[in-house]
Coordinates of C-alpha atoms in Angstrom, one line a residue:
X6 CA 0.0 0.0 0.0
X7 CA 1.1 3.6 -1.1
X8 CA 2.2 5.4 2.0
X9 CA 0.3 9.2 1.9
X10 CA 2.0 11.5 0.1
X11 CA 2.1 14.6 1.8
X12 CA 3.2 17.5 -0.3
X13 CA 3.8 21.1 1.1
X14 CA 3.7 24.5 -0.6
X15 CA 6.6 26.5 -0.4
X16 CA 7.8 30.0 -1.4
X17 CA 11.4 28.8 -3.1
X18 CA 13.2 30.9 -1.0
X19 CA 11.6 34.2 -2.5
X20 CA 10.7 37.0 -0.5
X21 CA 6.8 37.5 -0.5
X22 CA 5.1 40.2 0.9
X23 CA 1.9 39.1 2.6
X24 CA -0.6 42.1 2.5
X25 CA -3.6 40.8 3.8
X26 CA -7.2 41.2 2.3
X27 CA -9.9 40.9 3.8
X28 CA -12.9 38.5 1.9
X29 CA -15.3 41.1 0.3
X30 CA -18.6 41.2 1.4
X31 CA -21.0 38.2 1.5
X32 CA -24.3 38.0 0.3
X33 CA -26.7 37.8 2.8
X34 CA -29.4 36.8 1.2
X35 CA -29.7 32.4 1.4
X36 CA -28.9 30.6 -1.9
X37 CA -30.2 27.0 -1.9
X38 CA -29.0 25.3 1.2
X39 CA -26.4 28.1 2.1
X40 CA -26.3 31.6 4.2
X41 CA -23.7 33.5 1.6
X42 CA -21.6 33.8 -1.0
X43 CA -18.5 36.0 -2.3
X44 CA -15.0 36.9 -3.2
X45 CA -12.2 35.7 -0.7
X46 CA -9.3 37.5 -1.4
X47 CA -10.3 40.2 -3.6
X48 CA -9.7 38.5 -7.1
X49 CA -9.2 40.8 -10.1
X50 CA -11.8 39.9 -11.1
X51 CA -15.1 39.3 -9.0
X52 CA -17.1 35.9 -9.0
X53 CA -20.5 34.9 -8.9
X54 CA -22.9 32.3 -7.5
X55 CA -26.4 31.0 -8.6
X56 CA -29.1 28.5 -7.9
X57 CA -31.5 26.9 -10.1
X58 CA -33.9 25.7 -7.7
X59 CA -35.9 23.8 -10.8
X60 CA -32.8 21.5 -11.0
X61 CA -31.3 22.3 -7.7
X62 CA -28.1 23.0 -9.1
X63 CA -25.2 25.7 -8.2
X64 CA -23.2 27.6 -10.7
X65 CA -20.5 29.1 -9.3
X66 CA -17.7 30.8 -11.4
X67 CA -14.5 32.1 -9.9
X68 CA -11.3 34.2 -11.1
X69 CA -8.2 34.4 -8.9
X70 CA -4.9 33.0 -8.3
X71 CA -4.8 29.8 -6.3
X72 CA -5.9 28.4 -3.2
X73 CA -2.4 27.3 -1.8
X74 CA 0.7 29.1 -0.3
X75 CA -0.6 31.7 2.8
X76 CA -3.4 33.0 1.2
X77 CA -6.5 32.2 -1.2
X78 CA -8.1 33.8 -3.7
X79 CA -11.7 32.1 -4.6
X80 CA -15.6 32.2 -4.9
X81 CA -17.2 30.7 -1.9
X82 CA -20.8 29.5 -1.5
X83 CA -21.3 28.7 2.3
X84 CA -22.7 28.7 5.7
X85 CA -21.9 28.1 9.0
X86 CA -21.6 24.5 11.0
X87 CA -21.5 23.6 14.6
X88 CA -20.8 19.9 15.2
X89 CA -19.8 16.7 12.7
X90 CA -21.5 17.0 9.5
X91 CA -21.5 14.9 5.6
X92 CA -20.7 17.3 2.4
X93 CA -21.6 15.9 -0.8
X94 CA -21.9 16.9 -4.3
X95 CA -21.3 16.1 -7.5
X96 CA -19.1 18.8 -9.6
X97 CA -17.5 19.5 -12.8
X98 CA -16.4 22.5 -14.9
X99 CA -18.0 23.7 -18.0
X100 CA -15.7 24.0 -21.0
X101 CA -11.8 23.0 -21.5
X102 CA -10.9 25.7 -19.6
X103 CA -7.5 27.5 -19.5
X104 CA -5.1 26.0 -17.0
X105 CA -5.2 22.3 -15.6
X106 CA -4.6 23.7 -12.1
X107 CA -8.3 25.2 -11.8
X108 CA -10.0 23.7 -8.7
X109 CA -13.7 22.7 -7.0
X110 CA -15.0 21.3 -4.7
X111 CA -15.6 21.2 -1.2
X112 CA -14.0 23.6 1.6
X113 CA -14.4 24.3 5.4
X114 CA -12.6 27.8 6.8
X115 CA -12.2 28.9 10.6
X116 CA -12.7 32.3 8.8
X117 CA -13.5 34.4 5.6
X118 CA -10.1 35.7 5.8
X119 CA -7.7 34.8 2.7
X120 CA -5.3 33.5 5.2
X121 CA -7.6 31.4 7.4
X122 CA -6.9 27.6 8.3
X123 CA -9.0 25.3 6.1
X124 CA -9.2 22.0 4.7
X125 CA -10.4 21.4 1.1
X126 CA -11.8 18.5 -0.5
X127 CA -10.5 19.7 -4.4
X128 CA -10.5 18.4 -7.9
X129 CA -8.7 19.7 -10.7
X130 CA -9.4 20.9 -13.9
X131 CA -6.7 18.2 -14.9
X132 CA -8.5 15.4 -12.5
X133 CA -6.3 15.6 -9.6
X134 CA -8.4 14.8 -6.2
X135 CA -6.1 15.7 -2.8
X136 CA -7.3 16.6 0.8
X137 CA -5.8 20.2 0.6
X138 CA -5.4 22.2 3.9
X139 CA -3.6 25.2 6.1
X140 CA -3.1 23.8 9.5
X141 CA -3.1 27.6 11.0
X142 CA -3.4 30.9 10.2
X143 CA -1.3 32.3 7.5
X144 CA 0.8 29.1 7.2
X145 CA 1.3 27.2 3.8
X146 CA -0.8 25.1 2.1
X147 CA 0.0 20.9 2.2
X148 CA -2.1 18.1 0.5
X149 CA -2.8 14.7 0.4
X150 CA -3.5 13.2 -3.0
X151 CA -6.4 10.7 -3.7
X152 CA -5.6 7.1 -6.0
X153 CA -8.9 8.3 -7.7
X154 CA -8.2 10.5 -10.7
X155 CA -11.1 12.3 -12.7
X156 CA -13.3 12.3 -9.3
X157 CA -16.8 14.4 -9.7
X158 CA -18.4 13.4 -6.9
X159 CA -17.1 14.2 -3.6
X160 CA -17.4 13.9 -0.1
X161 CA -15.8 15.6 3.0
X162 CA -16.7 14.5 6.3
X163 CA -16.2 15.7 9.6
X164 CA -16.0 13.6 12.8
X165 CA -14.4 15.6 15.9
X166 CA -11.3 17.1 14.5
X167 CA -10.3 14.5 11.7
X168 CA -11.8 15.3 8.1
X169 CA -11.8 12.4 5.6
X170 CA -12.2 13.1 1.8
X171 CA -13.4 10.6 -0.4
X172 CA -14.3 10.6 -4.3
X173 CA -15.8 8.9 -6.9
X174 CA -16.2 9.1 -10.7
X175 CA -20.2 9.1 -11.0
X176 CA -20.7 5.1 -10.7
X177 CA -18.2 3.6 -8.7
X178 CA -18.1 3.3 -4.9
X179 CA -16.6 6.3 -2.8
X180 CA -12.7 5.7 -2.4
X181 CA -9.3 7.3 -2.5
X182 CA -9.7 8.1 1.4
X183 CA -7.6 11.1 3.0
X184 CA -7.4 12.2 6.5
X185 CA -6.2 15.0 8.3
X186 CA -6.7 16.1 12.5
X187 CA -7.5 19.9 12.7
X188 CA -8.5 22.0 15.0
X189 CA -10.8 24.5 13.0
X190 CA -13.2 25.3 15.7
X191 CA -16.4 24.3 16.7
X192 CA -18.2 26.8 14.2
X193 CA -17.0 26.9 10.9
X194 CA -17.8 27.8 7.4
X195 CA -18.2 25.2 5.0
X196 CA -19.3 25.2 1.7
X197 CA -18.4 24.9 -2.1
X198 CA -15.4 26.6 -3.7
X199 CA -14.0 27.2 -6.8
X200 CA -11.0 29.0 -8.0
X201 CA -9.7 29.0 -12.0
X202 CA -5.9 29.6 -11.0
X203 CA -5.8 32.5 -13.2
X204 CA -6.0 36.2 -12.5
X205 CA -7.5 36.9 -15.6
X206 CA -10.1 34.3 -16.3
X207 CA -13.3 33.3 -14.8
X208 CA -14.2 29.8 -14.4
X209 CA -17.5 28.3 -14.1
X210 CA -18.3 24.8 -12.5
X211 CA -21.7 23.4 -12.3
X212 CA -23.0 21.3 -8.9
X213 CA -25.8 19.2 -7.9
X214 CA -26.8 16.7 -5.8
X215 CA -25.3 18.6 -3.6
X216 CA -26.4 17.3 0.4
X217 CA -25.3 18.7 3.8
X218 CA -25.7 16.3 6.4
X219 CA -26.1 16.3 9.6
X220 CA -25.1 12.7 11.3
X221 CA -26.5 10.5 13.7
X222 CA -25.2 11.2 17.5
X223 CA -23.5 8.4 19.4
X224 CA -25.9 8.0 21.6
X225 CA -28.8 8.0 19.1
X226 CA -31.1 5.1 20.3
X227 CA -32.3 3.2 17.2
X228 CA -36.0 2.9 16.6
X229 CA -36.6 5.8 19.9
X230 CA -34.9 8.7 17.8
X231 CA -34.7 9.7 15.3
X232 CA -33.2 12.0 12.5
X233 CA -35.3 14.6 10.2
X234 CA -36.0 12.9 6.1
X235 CA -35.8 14.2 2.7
X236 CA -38.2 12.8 0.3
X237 CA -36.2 12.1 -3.0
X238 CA -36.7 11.5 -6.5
X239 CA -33.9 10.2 -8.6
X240 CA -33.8 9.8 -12.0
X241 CA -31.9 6.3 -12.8
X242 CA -30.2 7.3 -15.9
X243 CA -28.7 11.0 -15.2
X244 CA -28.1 10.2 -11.6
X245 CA -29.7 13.6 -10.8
X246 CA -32.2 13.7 -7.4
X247 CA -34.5 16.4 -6.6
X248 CA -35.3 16.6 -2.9
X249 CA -39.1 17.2 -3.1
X250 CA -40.1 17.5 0.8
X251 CA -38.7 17.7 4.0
X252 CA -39.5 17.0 7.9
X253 CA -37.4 17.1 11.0
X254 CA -38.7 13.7 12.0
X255 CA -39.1 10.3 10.4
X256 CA -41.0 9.5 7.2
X257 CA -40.1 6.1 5.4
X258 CA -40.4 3.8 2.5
X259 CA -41.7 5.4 -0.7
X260 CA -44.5 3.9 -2.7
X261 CA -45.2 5.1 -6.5
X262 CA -48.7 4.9 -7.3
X263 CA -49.4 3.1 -10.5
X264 CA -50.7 6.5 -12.0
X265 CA -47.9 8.2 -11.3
X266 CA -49.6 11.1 -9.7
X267 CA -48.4 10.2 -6.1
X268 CA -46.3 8.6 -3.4
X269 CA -47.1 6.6 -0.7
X270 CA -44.8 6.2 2.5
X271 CA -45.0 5.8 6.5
X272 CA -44.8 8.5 9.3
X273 CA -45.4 7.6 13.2
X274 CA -47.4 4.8 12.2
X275 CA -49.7 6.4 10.0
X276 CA -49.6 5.9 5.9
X277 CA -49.6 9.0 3.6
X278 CA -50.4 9.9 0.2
X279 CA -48.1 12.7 -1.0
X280 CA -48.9 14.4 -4.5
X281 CA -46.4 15.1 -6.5
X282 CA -48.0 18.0 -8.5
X283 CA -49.2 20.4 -5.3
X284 CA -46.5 18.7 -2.8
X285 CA -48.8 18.2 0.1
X286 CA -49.1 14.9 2.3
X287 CA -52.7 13.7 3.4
X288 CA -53.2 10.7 6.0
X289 CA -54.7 7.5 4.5
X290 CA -57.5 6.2 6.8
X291 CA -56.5 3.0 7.3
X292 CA -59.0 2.6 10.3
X293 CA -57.9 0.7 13.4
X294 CA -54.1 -0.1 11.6
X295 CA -52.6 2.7 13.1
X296 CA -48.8 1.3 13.9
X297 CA -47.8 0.6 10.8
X298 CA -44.4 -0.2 9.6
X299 CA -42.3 0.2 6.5
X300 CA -43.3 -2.4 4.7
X301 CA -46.7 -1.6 2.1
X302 CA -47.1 -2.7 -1.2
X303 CA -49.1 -1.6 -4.2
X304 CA -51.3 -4.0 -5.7
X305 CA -50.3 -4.1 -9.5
X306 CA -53.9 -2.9 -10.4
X307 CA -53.2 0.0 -8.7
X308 CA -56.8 -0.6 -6.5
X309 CA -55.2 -1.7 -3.6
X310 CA -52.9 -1.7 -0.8
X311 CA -51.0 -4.0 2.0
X312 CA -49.9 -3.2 4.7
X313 CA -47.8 -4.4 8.0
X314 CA -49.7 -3.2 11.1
X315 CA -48.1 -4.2 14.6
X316 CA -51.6 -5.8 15.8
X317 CA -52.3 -5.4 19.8
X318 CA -54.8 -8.6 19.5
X319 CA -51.4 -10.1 18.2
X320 CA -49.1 -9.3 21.0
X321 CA -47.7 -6.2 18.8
X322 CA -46.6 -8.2 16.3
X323 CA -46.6 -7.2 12.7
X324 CA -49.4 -8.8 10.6
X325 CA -50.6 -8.1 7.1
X326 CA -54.0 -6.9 6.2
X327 CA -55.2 -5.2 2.6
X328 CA -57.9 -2.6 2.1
X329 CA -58.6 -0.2 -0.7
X330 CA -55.9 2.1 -1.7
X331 CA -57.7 5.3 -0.5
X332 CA -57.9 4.2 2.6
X333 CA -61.1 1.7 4.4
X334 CA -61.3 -0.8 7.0
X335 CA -57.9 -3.1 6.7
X336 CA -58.8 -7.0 6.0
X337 CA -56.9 -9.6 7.8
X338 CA -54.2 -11.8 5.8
X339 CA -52.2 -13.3 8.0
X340 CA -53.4 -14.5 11.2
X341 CA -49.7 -15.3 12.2
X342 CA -47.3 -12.7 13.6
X343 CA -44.3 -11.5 12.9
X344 CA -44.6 -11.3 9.3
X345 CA -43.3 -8.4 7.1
X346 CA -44.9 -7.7 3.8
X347 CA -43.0 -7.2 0.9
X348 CA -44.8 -8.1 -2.3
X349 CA -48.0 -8.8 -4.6
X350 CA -48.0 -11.2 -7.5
X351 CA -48.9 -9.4 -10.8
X352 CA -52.6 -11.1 -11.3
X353 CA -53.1 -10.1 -8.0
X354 CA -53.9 -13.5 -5.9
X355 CA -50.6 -13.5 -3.8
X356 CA -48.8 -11.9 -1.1
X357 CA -45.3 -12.9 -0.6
X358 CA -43.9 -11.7 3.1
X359 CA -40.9 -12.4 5.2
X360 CA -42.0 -14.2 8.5
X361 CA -40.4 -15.7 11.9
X362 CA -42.3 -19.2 12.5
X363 CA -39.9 -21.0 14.7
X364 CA -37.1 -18.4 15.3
X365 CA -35.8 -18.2 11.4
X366 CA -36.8 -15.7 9.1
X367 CA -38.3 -17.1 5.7
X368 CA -39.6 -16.1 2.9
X369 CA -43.9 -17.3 2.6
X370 CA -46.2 -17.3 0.2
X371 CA -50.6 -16.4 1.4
X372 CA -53.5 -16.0 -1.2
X373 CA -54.2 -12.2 -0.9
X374 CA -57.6 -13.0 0.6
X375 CA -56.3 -14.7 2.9
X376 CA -55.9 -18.7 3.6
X377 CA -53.1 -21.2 4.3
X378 CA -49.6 -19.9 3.9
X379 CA -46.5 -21.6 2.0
X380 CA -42.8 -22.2 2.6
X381 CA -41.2 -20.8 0.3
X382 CA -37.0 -20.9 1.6
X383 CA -35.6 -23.4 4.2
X384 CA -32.5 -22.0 4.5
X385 CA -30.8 -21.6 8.0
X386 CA -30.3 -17.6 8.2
X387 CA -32.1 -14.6 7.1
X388 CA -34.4 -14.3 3.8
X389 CA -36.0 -11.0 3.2
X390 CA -37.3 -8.6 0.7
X391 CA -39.3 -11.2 -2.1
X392 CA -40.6 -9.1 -4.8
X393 CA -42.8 -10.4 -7.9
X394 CA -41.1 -9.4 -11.3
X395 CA -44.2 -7.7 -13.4
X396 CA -44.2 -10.5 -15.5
X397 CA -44.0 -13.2 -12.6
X398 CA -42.2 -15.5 -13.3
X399 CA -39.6 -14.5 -10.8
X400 CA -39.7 -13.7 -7.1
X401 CA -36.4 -11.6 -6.5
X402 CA -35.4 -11.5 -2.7
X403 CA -32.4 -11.3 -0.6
X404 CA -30.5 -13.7 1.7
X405 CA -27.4 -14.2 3.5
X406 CA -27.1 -18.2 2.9
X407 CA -24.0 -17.5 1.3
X408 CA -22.3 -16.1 4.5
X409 CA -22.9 -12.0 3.5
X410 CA -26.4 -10.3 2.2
X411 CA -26.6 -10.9 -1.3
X412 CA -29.6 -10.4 -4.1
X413 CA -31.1 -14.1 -5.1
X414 CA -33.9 -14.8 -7.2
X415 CA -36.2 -17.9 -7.6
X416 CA -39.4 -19.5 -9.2
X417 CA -42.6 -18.3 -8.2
X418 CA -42.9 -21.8 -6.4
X419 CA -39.8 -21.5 -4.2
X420 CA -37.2 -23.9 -6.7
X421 CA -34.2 -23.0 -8.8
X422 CA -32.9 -20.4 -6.3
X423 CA -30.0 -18.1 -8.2
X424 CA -27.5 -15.8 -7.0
X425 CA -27.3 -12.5 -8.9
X426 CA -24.8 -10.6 -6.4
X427 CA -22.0 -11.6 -5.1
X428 CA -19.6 -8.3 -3.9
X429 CA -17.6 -6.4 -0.9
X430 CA -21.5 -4.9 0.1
X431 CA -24.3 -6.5 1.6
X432 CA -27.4 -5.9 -0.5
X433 CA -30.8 -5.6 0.4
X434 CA -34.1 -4.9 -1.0
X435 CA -34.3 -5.9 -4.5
X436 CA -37.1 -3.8 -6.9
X437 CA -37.7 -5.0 -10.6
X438 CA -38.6 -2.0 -13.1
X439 CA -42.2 -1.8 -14.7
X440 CA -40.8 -2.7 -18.0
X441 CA -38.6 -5.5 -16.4
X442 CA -35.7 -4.4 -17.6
X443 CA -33.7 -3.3 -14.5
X444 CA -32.9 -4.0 -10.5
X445 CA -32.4 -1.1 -7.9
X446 CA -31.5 -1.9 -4.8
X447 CA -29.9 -0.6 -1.5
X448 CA -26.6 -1.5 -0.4
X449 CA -24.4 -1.7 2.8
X450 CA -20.5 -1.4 3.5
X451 CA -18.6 -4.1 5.9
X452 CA -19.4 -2.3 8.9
X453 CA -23.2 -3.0 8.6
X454 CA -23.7 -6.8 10.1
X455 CA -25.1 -9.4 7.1
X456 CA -28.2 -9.5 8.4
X457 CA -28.8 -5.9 9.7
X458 CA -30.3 -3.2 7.9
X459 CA -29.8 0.1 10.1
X460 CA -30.7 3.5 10.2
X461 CA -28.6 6.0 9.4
X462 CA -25.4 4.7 7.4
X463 CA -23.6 5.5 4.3
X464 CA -25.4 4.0 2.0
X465 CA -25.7 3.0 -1.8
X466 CA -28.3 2.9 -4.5
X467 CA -27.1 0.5 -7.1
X468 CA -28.5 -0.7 -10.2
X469 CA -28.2 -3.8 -12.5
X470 CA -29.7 -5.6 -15.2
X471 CA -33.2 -7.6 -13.4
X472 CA -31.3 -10.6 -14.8
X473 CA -27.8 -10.0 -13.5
X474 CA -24.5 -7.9 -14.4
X475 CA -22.5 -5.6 -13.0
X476 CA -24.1 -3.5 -10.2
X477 CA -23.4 0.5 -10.4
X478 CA -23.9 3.0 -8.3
X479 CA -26.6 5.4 -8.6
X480 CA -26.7 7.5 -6.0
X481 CA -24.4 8.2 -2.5
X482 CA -27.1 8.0 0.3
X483 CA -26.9 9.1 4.2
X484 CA -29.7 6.8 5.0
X485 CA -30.5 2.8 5.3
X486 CA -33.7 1.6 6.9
X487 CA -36.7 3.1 5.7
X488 CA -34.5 4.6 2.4
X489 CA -36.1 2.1 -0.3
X490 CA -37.7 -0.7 1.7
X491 CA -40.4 -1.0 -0.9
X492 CA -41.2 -0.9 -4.6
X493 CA -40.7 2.6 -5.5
X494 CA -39.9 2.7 -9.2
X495 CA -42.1 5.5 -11.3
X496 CA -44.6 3.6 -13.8
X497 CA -42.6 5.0 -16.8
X498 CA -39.4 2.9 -15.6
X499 CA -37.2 6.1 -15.5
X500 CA -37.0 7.3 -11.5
X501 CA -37.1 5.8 -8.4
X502 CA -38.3 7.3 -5.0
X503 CA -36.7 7.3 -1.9
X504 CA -35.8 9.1 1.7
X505 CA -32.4 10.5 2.4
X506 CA -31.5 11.7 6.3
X507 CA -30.2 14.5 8.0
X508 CA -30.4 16.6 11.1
X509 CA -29.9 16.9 14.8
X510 CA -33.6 16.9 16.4
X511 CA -34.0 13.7 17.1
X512 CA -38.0 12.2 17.1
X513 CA -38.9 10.1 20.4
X514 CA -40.8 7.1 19.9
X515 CA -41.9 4.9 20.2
X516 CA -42.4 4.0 16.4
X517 CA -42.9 0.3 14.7
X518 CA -40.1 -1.4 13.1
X519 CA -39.0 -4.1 11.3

C-alpha cells in the first residue's frame, strides 16, 4: 500500500510580501441550502454564485490566483456549522478551460479571511483529487492526493477534529480516502469553492446533488430517535435527485402509485399519500391499523394496498392486512405474527412476506384473501425482501445463505434459487422495473452486520440488469432503513423514490419497526 503522500507549498526561498485582504462582502441573502456567497481575497476579477432551484443546481464561477501558499483567492458558497456534519456533491467544470490547475470542490474555513486555516476536498481541472489544507493561520498550504483520478463526486466528512475526503467518478463506490486532524473550531464555514488559477479568467463549474448532512449522534437510540428525512426523487439514468419534501422527524419507505400522480410512504405509524403536483401529504384512513411499519405494497392494479400493522390482539406483532388504496377498513391476511410484507404477484392472488415461524426468518407465500400460507425458503439464516417481477415468473429477494447479504432470485414456487450478487456490500431490498428491464436496490458497507439493515449509514443505490450484471452505483445515500424498503420505481421505468437523512432533532418514539 502507497504510503500518503504529503506534499507542502513553499515560497522557493523568495521573499513575499503578505498584504492581507480581507474577503469582500457576503451576500446575505440564502442561496439554496447556504447563508452566503462572495469573493475571498479580492480576485481581479469578481465571481459569482447562482441556484437553479428547478434543478437544484449551483453555478458558481471564480477568477483568482490559487488556493495554496498563505493565502486564497476564490468564490465561496457557504454557511456556518456547529458539530460533525457529511458534504456531498457532485461537480464539474464547464468548458476546456485555461489552466489544468483550476480547482472545485468542497471547503471548510475557521474564517473568511484569505489567510484562514482550512481544509479542502479539491478536484482539478486536470483530475487531480487531494485533501488540501492550512493547519493555522497564515501558514502554507500541504495536500494529500487521492488514488482516484477524474473524481466528480465528492465527499468531505467531519467527525471531531479528523476530516476524511473521499471521491468517486459518478458510478463507482466512494474511495481514494484522506485524512487529516484539525483544530478549525467548533463553528466553521463550510461550503463549495471554486478558483480558476488565473487572475485573468473566470471559471465556471456546475454542482448538484449537492447534500449537507447532519449525522446521527452516538448516543442516538435506534427505533426511539430519530433524525429529520428528505423525500427524493432520482432519476436512474442521469443520476440527478430532486429533494421534493422535508420533515425534522421520520418519514419512510416510498410507494409510487401506479398512475404516477403520487407517493405513498410511513410516518409515526400512520400511511400518507403525498402528490407530487401540489406537494402536500394527506393521512390515508387505514382505520384501526394505526402502527404501521415500512413495509406496504401496491397492488399491481393499482386498487389496492398492503400493509404491515403491529396488531395489539397479536401481541404487537406485525401482521398483514389489505384494504382499498384510499384508505377503508384493513382485511386480515395473516393470522400469524411477525410477518413483514413485501410483495403482490402481478394477477393479484398472492402476497409474498418475510416471517419468523420458529425463530428463522423465511420467505412465505398467502393468497391475498387470505388462507393457508407456504414455505417458500428453508434456508438456516435470514431471507428478506421477495418481490414479484411484473411478468412473474420470478420472485427476486435477498438472503445471507451465502455467508454476506446478497440479491437471489427464484421460481414463483420457491425452486431453482439463483445468485445474482455476489460483492464487498451487503445488498438488500431488491425492486424489478415496470418494464422489467432493471434492478435497484440498497446496499451496505462491511461495517453494517449481514443480516442488519440500520438507520442511518452511508449507504448505496445501485442498479443492475433484473437478470444479473454488473451493479453501479446510482446514488451516494446518508440513510438505510426506511431509504427504499419497498417498490418505488415511477410507472414509466425512468425514476425511483426514496428518503435520504439529516439533522440533529432527534424524534422520540416509540415507532414500529421491522
Amino acid at each position: 500500500m502507497k504510503k500518503n503522500r504529503v506534499i507542502r507549498a513553499t515560497t522557493l526561498g523568495l521573499v513575499v510580501l503578505l498584504v492581507i485582504a480581507f474577503a469582500s462582502p457576503a451576500l446575505s441573502q440564502d442561496i439554496g441550502e447556504f447563508e452566503g456567497y462572495g469573493d475571498i481575497g479580492a480576485p481581479t476579477l469578481a465571481g459569482r454564485a447562482t441556484y437553479a432551484a428547478a434543478g437544484q443546481e449551483y453555478f458558481v464561477a471564480a477568477a483568482g490566483r490559487n488556493v495554496w501558499f498563505d493565502r486564497d483567492e476564490f468564490h465561496y458558497v457557504w454557511k456556518r456549522l456547529r458539530g460533525d456534519f457529511i458534504l456531498r456533491a457532485h461537480a464539474g467544470f464547464r468548458g476546456t478551460g485555461v489552466d489544468p490547475h483550476r480547482k472545485l470542490g468542497w471547503m471548510v474555513r475557521s474564517t473568511l479571511d484569505p489567510n484562514a486555516a482550512h481544509v479542502s476536498a479539491a478536484v482539478h481541472g486536470d483530475g487531480l483529487a487531494a485533501l488540501q489544507f492550512r493547519p493555522g493561520a497564515g501558514r502554507d498550504t500541504e495536500e494529500l492526493r487521492s488514488e482516484v483520478g477524474g473524481a466528480n463526486v465528492i465527499q468531505l466528512m467531519r467527525s471531531g477534529n479528523t476530516y476524511t475526503m473521499s471521491v468517486a467518478v459518478a458510478g463507482d463506490p466512494l474511495g481514494g480516502a484522506q485524512a487529516i486532524e484539525i483544530p478549525l473550531g467548533d463553528e466553521v464555514y463550510v461550503g463549495l469553492f471554486v478558483t480558476s488559477h488565473n487572475e485573468n479568467k473566470l471559471e465556471e463549474a456546475v454542482f448538484h446533488n449537492v447534500r449537507v448532512v447532519l449525522p446521527a449522534p452516538a448516543d442516538l437510540v435506534p427505533y426511539r430517535d430519530y433524525l429529520g428525512s428528505n423525500l427524493e426523487i432520482l432519476d436512474v439514468d442521469t443520476g440527478r435527485r430532486s429533494i421534493v419534501y422535508r420533515i425534522p422527524e421520520s418519514l419512510q419507505a416510498p410507494n409510487w402509485t401506479s398512475d404516477g400522480k403520487a407517493l405513498i410512504y410511513n410516518h409515526n405509524g400512520l400511511l400518507y399519500r403525498f402528490d407530487l403536483k401540489d406537494r402536500k401529504p394527506k393521512v390515508i384512513d387505514t382505520g384501526f391499523a394505526i402502527r404501521n411499519n415500512n413495509d406496504h405494497v401496491i397492488s399491481f392494479d393499482g386498487r389496492h394496498l398492503a400493509i404491515s400493522h403491529h396488531s395489539v390482539d397479536h401481541d404487537g406483532q406485525s401482521i398483514i392486512y389489505t384494504l382499498p388504496i384510499d384508505g377503508g377498513v384493513p382485511e386480515l391476511v395473516t393470522p400469524k405474527g411477525p410477518s413483514y410484507l413485501h410483495g403482490w404477484s402481478p394477477d393479484g392472488k398472492y402476497l409474498v412476506y418475510t416471517a419468523s415461524r420458529g425463530g428463522d426468518f423465511d420467505i412465505y407465500r398467502i393468497p391475498a384473501a387470505g388462507g393457508e400460507e407456504v414455505r417458500l425458503t428453508t434456508t438456516e439464516g435470514l431471507d428478506d425482501g421477495p418481490e414479484y417481477s411484473p411478468d412473474g415468473k420470478y420472485i427476486y429477494f435477498n438472503s445471507v445463505r451465502s455467508g454476506s447479504m446478497e440479491i437471489w432470485r427464484m421460481k414463483p414456487d420457491g425452486s431453482d434459487p439463483e445468485q445474482l450478487t455476489d460483492d464487498a456490500f451487503n445488498n438488500w431490498f431488491p425492486h424489478i422495473s415496470p418494464d422489467g428491464k432493471r434492478m435497484v436496490f440498497i446496499s451496505y458497507g462491511d461495517d453494517v452486520a449481514p443480516d442488519d439493515h440500520p438507520f442511518y449509514k452511508h449507504v448505496y443505490l445501485r442498479m443492475m440488469p433484473a437478470d444479473g450484471g454488473p451493479p453501479k452505483v446510482i446514488s451516494y445515500v446518508y440513510g438505510g432503513q426506511g431509504t427504499i424498503n419497498v417498490p418505488s420505481w415511477s410507472p414509466d421505468s425512468k425514476k425511483v423514490a426514496f428518503v435520504s437523512n439529516t439533522g440533529g432533532i432527534k424524534k422520540k418514539g416509540p415507532y414500529p419497526g421491522k
